[in-house]
Tab-separated table of C-alpha atoms in Angstrom:
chain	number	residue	atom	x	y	z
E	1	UNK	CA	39.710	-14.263	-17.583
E	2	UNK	CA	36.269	-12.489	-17.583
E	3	UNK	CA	37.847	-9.518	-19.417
E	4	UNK	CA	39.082	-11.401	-22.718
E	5	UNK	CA	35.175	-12.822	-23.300
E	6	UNK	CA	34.580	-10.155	-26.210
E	7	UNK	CA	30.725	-8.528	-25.921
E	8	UNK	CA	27.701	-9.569	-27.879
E	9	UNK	CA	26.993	-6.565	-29.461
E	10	UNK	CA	30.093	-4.372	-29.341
E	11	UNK	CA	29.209	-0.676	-28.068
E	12	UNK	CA	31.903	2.055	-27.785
E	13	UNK	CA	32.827	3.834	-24.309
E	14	UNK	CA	31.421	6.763	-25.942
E	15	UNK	CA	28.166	5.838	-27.359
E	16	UNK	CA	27.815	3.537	-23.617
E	17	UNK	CA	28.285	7.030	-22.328
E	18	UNK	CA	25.264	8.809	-24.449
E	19	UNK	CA	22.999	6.092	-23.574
E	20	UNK	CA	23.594	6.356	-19.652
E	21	UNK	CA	22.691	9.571	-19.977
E	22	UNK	CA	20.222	9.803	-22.159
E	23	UNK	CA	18.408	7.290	-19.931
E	24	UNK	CA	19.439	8.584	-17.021
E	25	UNK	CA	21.543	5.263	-16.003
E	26	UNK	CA	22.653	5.701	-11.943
E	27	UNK	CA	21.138	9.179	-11.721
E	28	UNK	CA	19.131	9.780	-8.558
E	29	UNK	CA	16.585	12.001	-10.208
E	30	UNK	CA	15.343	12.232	-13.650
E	31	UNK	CA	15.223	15.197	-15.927
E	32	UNK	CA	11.972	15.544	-18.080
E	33	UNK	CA	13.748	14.765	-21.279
E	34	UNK	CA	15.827	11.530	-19.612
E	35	UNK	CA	12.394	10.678	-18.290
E	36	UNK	CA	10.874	10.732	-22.085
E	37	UNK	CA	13.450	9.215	-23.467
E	38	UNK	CA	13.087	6.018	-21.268
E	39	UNK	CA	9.119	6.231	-22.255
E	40	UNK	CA	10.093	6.122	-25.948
E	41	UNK	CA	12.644	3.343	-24.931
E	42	UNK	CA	10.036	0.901	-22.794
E	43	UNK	CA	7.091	1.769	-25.552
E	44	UNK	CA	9.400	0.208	-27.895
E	45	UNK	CA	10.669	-2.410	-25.702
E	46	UNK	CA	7.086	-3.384	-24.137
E	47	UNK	CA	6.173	-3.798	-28.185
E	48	UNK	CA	9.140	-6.072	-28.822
E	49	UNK	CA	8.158	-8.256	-25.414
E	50	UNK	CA	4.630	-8.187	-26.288
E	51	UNK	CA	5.328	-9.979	-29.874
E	52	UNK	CA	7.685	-12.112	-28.404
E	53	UNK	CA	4.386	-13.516	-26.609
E	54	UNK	CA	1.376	-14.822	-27.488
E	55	UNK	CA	-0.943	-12.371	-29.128
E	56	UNK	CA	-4.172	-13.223	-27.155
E	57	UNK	CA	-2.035	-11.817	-23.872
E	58	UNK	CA	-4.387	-8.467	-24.208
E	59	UNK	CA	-6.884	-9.344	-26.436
E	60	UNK	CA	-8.714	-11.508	-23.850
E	61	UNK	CA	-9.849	-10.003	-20.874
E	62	UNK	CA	-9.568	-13.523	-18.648
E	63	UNK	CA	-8.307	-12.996	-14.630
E	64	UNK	CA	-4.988	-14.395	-16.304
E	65	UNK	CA	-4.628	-11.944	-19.057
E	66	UNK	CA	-6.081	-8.699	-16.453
E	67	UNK	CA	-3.268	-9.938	-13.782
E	68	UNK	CA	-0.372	-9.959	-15.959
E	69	UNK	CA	-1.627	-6.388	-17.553
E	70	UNK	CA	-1.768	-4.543	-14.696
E	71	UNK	CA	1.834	-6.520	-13.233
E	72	UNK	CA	3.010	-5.402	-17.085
E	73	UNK	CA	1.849	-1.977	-16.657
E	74	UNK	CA	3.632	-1.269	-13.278
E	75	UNK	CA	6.540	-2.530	-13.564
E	76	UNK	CA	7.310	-0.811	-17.096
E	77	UNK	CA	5.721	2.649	-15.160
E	78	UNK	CA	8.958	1.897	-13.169
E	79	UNK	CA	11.150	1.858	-15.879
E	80	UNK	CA	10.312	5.325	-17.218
E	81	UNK	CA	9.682	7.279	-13.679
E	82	UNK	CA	13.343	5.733	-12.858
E	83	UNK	CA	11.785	3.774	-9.501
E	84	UNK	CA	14.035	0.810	-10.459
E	85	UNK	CA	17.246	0.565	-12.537
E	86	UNK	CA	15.869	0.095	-16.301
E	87	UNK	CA	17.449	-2.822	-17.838
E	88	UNK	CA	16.417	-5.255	-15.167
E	89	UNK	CA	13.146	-3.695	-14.890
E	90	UNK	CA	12.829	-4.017	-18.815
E	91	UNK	CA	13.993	-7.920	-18.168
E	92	UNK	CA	11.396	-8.496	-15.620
E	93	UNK	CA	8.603	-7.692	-17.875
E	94	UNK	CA	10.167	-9.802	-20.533
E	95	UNK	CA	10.122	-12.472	-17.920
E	96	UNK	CA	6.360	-11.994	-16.908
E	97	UNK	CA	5.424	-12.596	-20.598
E	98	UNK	CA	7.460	-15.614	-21.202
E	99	UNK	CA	6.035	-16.802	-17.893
E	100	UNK	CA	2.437	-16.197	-19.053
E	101	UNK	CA	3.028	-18.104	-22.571
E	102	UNK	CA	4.675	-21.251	-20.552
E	103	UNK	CA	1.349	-20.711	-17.944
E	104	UNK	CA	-1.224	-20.854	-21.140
E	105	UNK	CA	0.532	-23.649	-22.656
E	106	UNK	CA	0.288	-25.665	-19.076
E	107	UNK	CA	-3.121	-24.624	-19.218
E	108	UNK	CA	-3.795	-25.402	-22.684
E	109	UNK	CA	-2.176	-28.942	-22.517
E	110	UNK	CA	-3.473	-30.489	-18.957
E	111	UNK	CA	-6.868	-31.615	-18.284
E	112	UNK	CA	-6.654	-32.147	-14.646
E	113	UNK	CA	-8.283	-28.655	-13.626
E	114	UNK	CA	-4.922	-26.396	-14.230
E	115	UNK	CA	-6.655	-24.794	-17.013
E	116	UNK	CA	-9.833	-23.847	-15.148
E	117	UNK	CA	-7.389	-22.368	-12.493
E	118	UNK	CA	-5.350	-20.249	-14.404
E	119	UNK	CA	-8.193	-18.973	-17.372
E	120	UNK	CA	-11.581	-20.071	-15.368
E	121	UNK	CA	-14.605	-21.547	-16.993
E	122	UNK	CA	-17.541	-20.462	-18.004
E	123	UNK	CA	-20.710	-20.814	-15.848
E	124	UNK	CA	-24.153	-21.798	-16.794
E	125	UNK	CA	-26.866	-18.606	-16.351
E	126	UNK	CA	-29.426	-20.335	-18.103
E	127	UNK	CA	-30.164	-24.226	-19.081
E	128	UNK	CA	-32.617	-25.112	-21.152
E	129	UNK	CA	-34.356	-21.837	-20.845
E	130	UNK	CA	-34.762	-22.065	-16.898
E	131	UNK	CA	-32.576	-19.485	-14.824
E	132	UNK	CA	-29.840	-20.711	-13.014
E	133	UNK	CA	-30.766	-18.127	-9.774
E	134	UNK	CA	-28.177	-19.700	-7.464
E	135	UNK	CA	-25.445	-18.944	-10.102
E	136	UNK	CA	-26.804	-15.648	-11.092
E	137	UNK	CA	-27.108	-14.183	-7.494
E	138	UNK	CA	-23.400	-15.690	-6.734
E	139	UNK	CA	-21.973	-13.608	-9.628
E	140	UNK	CA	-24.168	-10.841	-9.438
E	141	UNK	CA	-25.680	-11.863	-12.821
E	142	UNK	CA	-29.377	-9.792	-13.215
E	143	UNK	CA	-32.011	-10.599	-15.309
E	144	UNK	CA	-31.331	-6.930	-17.034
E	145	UNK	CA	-27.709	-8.207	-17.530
E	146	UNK	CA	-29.190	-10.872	-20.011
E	147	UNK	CA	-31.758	-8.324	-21.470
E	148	UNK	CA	-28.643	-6.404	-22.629
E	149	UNK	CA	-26.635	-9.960	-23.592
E	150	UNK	CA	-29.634	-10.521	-25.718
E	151	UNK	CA	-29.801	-7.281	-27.355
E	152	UNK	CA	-26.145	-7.304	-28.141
E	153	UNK	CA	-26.699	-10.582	-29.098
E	154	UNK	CA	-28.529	-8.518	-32.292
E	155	UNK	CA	-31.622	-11.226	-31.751
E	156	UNK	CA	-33.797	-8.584	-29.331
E	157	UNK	CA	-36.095	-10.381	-27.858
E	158	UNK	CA	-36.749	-11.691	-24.473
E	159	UNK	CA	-35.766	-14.077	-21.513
E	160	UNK	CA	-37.914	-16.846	-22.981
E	161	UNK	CA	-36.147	-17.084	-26.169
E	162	UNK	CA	-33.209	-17.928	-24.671
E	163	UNK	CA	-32.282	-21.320	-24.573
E	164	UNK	CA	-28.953	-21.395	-22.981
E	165	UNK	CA	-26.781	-18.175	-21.457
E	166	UNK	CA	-23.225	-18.464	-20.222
E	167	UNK	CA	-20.811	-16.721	-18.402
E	168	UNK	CA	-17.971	-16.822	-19.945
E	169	UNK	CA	-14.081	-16.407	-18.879
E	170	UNK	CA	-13.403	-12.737	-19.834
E	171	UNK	CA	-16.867	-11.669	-17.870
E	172	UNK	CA	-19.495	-11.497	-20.871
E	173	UNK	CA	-22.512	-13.034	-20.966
E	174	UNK	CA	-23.265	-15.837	-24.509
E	175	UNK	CA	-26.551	-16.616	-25.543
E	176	UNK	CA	-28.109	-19.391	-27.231
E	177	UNK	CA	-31.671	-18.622	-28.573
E	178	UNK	CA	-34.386	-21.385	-28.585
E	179	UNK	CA	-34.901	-22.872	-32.076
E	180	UNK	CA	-38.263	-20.901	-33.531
E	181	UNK	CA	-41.345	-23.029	-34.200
């Protein structure tokens, strides 16, 4: 009964044929040109998974976005070097996006901590112009780190004109400046 269910997209024996081995489908080793081939193919695919999810996924350099990067990045390497079968490999990576957009809408929609988990939060460096030198020395913050957040910042300056400094979620350091007299 299985036979008579017509395909979605119709593809001849033939041109089924080509593909398999232009990508190498079920061979044990790759040439160099099946091997480019499936790099063209998974560029091409990766761009088509990576519009399919939210655009911040690499734009934002949270623990969230890093993880599924470097997940992204290896299993796709597997794709083209031929360590596992390429369509399912292709379809896990498609999964691992979808995953993160249903993760960042969790995140974005509770308020019970599940957010803070997933993205993180920022952490106060410096309130109302004092250090914070039990956060600093737990992150490895220095007072040069500011110097450089404040110079960034464009204001120049120094540690006394800051107000408030942050932490943030993708590792860089905000500054608010004290108001000038």
């Amino acid at each position: 009964m299985a036979d008579n269910i017509p395909a979605a997209v119709p593809v001849s024996d033939g041109m089924q044929d080509s593909l398999s081995i232009a990508f190498g489908i079920g061979d044990q080793s790759l040439t160099w040109w099946q091997m480019s081939i499936r790099a063209v193919g998974v560029f091409f695919a990766a761009l088509v998974i990576i519009r399919i999810g939210n655009p911040r996924i690499f734009g934002k350099h949270t623990a969230f976005d890093i993880v599924l990067g470097v997940i992204y990045g290896s299993i796709l390497s597997r794709a083209i070097t031929g360590n596992s079968p390429f369509w399912p490999t292709i379809a896990a990576a498609l999964v691992l996006v979808v995953l993160h957009n249903i993760l960042a809408a969790l995140a974005y929609r509770t308020n019970f901590g599940f957010g803070n988990f997933i993205k993180g939060r920022p952490l106060v460096l410096i309130k109302d112009g004092e250090l914070q030198k039990k956060t600093l020395k737990k992150h490895g913050v220095t007072e040069n780190d500011l110097l450089e957040a404040l110079r960034k910042s464009g204001s120049g300056g120094e540690l006394t004109d800051i107000k408030a400094a942050y932490l943030e979620r993708s590792g860089d350091i905000s500054i608010i400046l004290k108001e000038k007299e």
